[in-house]
Every structure is written in structure tokens, then in C-alpha cells.
Coordinates of C-alpha atoms in Angstrom, one line a residue:
X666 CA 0.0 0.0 0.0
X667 CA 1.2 3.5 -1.3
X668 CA 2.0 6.2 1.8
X669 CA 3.9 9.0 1.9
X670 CA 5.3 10.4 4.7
X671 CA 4.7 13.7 6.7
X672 CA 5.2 16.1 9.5
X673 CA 2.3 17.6 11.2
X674 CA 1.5 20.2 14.1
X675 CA -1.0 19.6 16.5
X676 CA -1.7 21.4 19.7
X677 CA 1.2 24.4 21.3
X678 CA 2.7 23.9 17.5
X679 CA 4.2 20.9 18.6
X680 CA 5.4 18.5 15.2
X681 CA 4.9 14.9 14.7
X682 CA 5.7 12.5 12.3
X683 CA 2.7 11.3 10.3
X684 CA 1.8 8.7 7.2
X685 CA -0.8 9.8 5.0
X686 CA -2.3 6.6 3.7
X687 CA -4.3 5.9 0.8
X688 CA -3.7 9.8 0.1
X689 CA -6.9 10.5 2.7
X690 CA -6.1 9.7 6.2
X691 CA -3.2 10.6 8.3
X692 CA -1.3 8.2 10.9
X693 CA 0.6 9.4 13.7
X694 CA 4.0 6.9 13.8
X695 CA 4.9 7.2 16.8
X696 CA 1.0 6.5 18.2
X697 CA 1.4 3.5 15.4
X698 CA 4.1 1.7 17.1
X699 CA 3.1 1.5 20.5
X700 CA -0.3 -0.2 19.2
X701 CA 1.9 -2.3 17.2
X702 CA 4.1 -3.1 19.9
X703 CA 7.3 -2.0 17.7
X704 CA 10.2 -0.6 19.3
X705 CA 12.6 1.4 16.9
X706 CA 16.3 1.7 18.6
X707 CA 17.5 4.7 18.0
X708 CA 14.8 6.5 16.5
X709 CA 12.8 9.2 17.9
X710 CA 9.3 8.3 16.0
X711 CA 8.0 11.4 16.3
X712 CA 10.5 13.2 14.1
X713 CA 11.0 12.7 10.5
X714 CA 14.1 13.8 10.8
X715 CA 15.1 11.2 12.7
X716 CA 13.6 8.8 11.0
X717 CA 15.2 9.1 7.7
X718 CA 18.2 9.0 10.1
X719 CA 17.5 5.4 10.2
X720 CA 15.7 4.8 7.3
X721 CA 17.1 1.4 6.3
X722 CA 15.7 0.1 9.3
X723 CA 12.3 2.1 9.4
X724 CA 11.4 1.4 6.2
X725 CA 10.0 -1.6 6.2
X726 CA 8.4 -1.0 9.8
X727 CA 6.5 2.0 7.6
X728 CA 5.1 -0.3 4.9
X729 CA 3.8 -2.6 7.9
X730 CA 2.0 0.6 9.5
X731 CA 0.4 1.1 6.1
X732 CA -0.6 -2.0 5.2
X733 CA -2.2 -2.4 9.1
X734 CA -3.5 1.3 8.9
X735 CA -7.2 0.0 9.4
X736 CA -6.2 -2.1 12.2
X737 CA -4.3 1.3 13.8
X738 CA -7.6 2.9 14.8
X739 CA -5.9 4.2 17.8
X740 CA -2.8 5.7 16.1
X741 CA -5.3 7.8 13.2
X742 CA -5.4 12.2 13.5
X743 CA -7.7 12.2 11.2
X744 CA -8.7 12.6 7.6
X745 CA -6.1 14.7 5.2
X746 CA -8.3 17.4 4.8
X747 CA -8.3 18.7 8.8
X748 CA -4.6 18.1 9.5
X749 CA -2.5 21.0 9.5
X750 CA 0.6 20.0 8.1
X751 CA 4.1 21.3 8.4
X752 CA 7.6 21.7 6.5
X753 CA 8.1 17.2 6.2
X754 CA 11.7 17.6 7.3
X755 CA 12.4 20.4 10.3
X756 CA 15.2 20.7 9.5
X757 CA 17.2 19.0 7.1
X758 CA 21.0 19.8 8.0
X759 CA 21.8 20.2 4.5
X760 CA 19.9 21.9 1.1
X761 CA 22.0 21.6 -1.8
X762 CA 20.3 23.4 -5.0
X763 CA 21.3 23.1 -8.4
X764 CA 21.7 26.1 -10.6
X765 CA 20.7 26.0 -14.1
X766 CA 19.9 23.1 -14.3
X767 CA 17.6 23.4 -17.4
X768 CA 18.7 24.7 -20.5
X769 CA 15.5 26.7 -21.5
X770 CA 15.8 28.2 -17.9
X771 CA 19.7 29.2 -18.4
X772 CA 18.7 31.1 -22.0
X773 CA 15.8 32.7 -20.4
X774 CA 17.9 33.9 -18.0
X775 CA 20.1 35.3 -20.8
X776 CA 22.9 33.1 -19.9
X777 CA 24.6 30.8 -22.8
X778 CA 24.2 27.4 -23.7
X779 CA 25.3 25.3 -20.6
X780 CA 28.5 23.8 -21.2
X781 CA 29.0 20.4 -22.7
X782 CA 28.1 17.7 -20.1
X783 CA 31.6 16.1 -20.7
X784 CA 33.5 18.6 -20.0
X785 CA 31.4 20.2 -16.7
X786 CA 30.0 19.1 -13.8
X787 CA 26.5 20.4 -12.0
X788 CA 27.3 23.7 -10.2
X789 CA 25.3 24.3 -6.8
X790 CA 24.8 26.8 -3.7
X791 CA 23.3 26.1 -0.4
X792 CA 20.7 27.4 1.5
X793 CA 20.4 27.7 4.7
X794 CA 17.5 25.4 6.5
X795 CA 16.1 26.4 9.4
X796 CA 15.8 30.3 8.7
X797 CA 14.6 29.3 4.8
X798 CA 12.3 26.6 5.1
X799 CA 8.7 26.5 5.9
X800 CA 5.5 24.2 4.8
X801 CA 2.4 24.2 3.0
X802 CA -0.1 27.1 3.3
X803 CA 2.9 29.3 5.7
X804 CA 3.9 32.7 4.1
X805 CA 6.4 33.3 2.3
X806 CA 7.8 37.0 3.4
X807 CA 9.0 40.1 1.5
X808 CA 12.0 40.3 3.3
X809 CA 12.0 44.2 2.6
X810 CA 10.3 47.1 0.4
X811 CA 13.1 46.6 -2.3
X812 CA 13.2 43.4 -2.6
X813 CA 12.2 41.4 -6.4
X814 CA 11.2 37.7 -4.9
X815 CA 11.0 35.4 -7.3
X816 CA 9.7 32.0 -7.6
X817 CA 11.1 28.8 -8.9
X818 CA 9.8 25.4 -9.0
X819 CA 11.8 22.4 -8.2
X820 CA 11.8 18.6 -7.3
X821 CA 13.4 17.9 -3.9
X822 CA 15.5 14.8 -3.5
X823 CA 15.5 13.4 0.3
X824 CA 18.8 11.4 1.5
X825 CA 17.9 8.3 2.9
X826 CA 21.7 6.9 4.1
X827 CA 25.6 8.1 4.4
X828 CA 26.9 8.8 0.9
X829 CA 29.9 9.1 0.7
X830 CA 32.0 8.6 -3.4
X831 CA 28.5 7.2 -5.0
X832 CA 28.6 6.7 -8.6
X833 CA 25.6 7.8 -10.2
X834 CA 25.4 4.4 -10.9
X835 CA 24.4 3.3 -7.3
X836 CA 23.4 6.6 -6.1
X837 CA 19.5 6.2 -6.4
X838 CA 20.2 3.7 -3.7
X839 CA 21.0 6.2 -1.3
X840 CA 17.7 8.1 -1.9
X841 CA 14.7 7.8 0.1
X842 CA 12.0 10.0 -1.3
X843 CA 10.9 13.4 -3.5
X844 CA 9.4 16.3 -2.3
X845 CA 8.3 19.6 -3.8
X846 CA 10.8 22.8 -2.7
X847 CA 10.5 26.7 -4.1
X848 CA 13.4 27.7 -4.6
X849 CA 12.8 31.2 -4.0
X850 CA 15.4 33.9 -4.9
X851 CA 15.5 38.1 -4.5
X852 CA 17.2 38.7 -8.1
X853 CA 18.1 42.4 -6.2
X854 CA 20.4 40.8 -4.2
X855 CA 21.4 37.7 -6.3
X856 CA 23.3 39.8 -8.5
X857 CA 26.1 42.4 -7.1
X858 CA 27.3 45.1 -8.5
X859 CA 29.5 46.1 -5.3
X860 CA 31.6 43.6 -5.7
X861 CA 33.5 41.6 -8.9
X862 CA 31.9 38.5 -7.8
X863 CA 28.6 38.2 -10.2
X864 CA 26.4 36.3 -7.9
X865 CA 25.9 36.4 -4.1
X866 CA 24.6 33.2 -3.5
X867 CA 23.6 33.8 0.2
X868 CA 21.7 37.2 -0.3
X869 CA 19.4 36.3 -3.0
X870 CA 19.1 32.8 -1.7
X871 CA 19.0 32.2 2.2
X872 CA 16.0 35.0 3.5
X873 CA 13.5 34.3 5.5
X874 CA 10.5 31.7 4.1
X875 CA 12.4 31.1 0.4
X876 CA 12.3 27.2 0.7
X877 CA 8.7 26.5 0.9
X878 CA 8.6 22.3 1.0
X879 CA 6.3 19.6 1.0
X880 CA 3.3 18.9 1.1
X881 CA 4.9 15.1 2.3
X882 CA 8.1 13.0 1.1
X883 CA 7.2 10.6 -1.3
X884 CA 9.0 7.4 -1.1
X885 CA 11.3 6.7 -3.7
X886 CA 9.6 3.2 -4.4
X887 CA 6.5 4.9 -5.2
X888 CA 8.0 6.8 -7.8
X889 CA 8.5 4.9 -11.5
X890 CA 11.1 7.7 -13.2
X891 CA 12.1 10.8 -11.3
X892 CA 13.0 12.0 -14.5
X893 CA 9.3 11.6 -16.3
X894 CA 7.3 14.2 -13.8
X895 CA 5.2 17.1 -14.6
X896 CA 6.2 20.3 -12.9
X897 CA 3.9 23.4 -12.7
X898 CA 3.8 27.0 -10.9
X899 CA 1.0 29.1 -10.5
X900 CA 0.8 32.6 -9.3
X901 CA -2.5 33.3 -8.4
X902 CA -4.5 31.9 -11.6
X903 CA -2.0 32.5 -13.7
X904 CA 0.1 29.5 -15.1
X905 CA 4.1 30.2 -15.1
X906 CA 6.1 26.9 -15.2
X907 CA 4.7 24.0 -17.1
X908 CA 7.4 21.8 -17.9
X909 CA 9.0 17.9 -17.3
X910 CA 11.4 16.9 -15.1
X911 CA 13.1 15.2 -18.6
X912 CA 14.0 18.2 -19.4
X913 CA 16.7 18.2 -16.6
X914 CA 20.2 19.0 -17.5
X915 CA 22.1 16.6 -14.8
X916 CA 20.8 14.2 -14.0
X917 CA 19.4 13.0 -10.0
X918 CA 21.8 10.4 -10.3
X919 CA 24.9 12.8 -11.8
X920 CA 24.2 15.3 -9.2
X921 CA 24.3 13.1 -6.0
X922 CA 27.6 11.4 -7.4
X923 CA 29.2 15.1 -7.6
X924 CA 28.4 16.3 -4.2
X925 CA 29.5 13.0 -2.9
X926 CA 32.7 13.5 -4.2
X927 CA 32.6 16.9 -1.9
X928 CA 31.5 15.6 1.0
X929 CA 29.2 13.3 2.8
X930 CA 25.5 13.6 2.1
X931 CA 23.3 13.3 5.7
X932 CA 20.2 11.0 5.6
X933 CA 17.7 14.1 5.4
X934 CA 19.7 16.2 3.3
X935 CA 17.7 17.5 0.4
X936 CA 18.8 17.9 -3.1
X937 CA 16.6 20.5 -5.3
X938 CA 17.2 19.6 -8.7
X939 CA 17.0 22.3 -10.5
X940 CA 13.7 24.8 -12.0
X941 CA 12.3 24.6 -15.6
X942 CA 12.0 28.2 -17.5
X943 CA 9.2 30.2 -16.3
X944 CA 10.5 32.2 -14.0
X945 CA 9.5 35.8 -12.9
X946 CA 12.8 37.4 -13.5
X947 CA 12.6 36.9 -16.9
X948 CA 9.4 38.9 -17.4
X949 CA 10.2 41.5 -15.2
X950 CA 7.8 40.2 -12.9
X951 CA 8.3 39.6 -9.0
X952 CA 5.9 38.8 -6.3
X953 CA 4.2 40.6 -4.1
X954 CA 2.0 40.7 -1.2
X955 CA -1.7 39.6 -1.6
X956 CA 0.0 37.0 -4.3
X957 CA -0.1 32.6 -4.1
X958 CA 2.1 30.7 -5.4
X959 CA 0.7 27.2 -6.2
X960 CA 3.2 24.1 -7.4
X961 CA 2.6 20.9 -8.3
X962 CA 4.8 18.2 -9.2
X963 CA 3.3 14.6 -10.5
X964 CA 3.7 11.9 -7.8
X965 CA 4.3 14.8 -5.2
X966 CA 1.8 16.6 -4.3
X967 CA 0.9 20.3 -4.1
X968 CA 2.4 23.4 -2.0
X969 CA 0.4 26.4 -2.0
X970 CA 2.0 29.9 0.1
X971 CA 0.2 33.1 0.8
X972 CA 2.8 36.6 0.1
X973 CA 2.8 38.6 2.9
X974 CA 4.8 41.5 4.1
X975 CA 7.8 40.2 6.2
X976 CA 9.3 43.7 7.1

């Protein structure tokens, strides 16, 4: 039985680890396991965090859960529709993003052709988690009257073990789910003119609220071709990415096997993989408060964020 797996807040804010099941009801894990009996050693069950920090292990305890969910009477919040859900991972130690990472996305941003594929290798920043990240339905915030926030669809790849000198050849071994992540950028402060570096990575990249995640990781198992998705961004009604994740430039595999080379991936790192063309910056447009910016990605599920003022 398909599940996916999710945080959620319930009373005081407080997370905990969830499974939605049959995409309509969500589980609490934790709750599941002592009706199951199950002890997990060194897992903290009501953190998905921590349990992608043993995900070898948890794995197949989750597909029991699922496949016993109307048995778990005991362990059920409640229907998908009244849970409030949060960010799935809080936080992930690691967000690597991948820049251009799709040709017709790199020409619209009036780069060149991206260089031969033998000759390169993917090129990626970092943002940082817990001031960045937030979950479905939270707002994302103008970080200040100036600012030109722009949006930027992506699919999120979730870490599932140590990886350490994969090659791509092995390295969708090492992952265990996909999310949906906004990979949100202020193009004012992306680009510096202060300075003879070109881009500044951490100013246009790491404010407040600009990687919106979620709604839930999908397991990778659930999931026939990474590379065969439908990605899609709306702003308000108005359609702004439509595109394929076969479109991708480097691929999931390619990308994990170069920052493995770098360093060690974390179980709950997440990868974002790149955004189609589309984007705001191209058409002069930016977003603004009163806007929503709705994603979709097939297989994963969809984020929607409120703009607000966040200054």
C-alpha cells in the first residue's frame, strides 16, 4: 500500500511524524508503534528527521503501518483534509540546489548554452535550512520594500543513508524519497554590482520563508522515473512553469555522485534539482503581497503559500 510520509502540528505547534495513507487519512507513527508493539532503537518516531536518520531500518516498519493502517484505529489524526501540516523535514542539516539546471531556464535567463556535459559538472549553492524553510499554506515573506522575490519550481530529492563517493550508478540507492521545494530567490540581491563577484549566493538565496517544502516525502519506491514528472507553478490563476522533469540538464543520479565526491550527504539532506523556465525574473515580474504561489509536481503533491509583508 502507497504512503507517503509527513510532518504535522498539533496542539502548542508541537510537530509529529505522520503517514498519510491511501492519500486521505493521516497516521501518527509514533501513536502506530506503540499499538503495534514496535520498538525502533535509536529512532525518535516522532520526528521525520530522525527517522530518515534510520531509514534502512524504518522502512520496512512504515510499509507494515500502512498496510495495518485499518487495524491502527488508535494511532489515526484524522482525515487529510483537517490536519495541519508542516515543513516534512524540520530541519534538514543540508539543502543543496542546483543552478541552471535546465537549458530553456539558463537562456531565459540570458545566460549561454550550458556547457557540454563532458566537460562540466553540475554547479550548486546552499541554503540555509532552518531560517529558509517553511510548509504548506505558511507565508512566504518580502523580506524588505526593495526586494524582487522570485519564484522557482523544483523537485526535492531526500537522502535516505551516508553517501559518501557514489557513482551515479548506485546513487538512487541512497535516496529515500521526493518532495516539492520553491526555490525562492531576491534577483536584487542575487546579483552584485559592489563587488567583482557576479552572484551572491547567500543574499538572493537564504532570507527568511524562500524554501517553501512539501506537502509530504514521497517514497522513492512509489515513484517509477524521477526523471518523467510534470512540474507546474502558479501565481495566483496564472500558469508560469509547465514543464518535465526530462528536461533536466544533470541528471538526480549525476548530481548526487558530484556532491558525494565533496563531502558526505546526511540521511535528510535534500537535493533540489534544478527549475524549468518560467521564472519571474525573466518577465520583469516579481511577487508581491496579496499574491499565491501554487506548485505541483506529479507523484508529489501540491504546496500552495500566501505573500505577505515580512518587514
Amino acid at each position: 500500500m502507497e504512503f507517503r510520509l509527513l510532518s504535522y502540528r498539533a496542539d502548542q505547534e508541537k510537530t509529529h511524524a505522520g503517514l498519510l495513507v491511501e492519500d486521505k487519512t493521516v497516521m501518527d507513527i509514533e501513536l502506530a508503534l506503540e499499538a503495534r508493539r514496535v520498538a525502533m532503537a535509536g529512532c525518535h518516531p516522532s520526528s521525520v528527521l530522525s527517522v530518515l536518520e534510520n531509514w534502512e531500518n524504518v522502512l520496512p516498519v512504515l510499509r507494515d503501518l500502512a498496510g495495518n493502517s485499518e487495524k491502527l484505529s488508535s494511532a489515526v489524526v484524522g482525515p487529510l483534509s483537517t490536519v495541519r501540516l508542516a515543513a516534512p523535514i524540520l530541519y534538514p542539516a543540508n539543502i543543496y540546489c542546483a543552478a541552471a539546471n535546465y537549458v530553456d531556464h539558463s537562456k531565459e535567463m540570458g545566460d549561454n548554452s550550458l556547457p557540454d556535459k563532458s566537460q562540466a559538472r553540475p554547479y550548486f549553492f546552499t541554503k540555509l535550512a532552518r531560517q529558509t524553510v517553511i510548509g504548506p499554506d505558511e507565508s512566504i515573506q518580502i523580506p524588505y520594500p526593495a526586494a524582487k522575490v522570485d519564484w522557482e519550481a523544483e523537485i526535492g530529492v531526500v537522502i535516505g543513508r551516508h553517501c559518501r563517493n557514489v557513482p551515479a550508478a548506485q546513487a538512487m540507492q541512497y535516496v529515500a524519497g521526493f518532495t516539492v521545494l520553491n526555490d525562492l530567490s531576491d534577483r536584487a540581491r542575487n546579483f552584485r554590482k559592489d563587488w567583482p563577484f557576479k552572484f551572491d549566493w547567500l543574499g538572493g538565496k537564504s532570507f527568511n520563508t524562500s524554501a517553501p517544502m512539501g506537502p509530504w516525502i514521497t517514497p522513492a519506491e512509489f515513484i517509477d522515473d524521477p526523471h518523467d514528472l510534470s512540474i507546474r507553478l502558479w501565481v495566483n490563476d496564472e500558469l508560469m512553469q509547465n514543464a518535465s522533469s526530462r528536461q533536466m540538464y544533470f541528471t538526480i543520479p549525476e548530481q548526487i555522485e558530484y556532491l558525494s565526491e565533496l563531502m558526505t550527504l546526511l540521511p535528510g539532506d535534500v537535493i533540489s534539482t534544478g527549475t524549468p523556465m518560467g521564472v519571474g525574473h525573466a518577465r520583469g515580474r516579481y511577487l508581491s503581497p496579496g499574491d499565491t504561489v501554487t506548485i505541483t509536481v506529479e507523484g508529489l503533491g501540491t504546496i500552495k503559500n500566501p505573500v505577505t509583508v515580512g518587514f
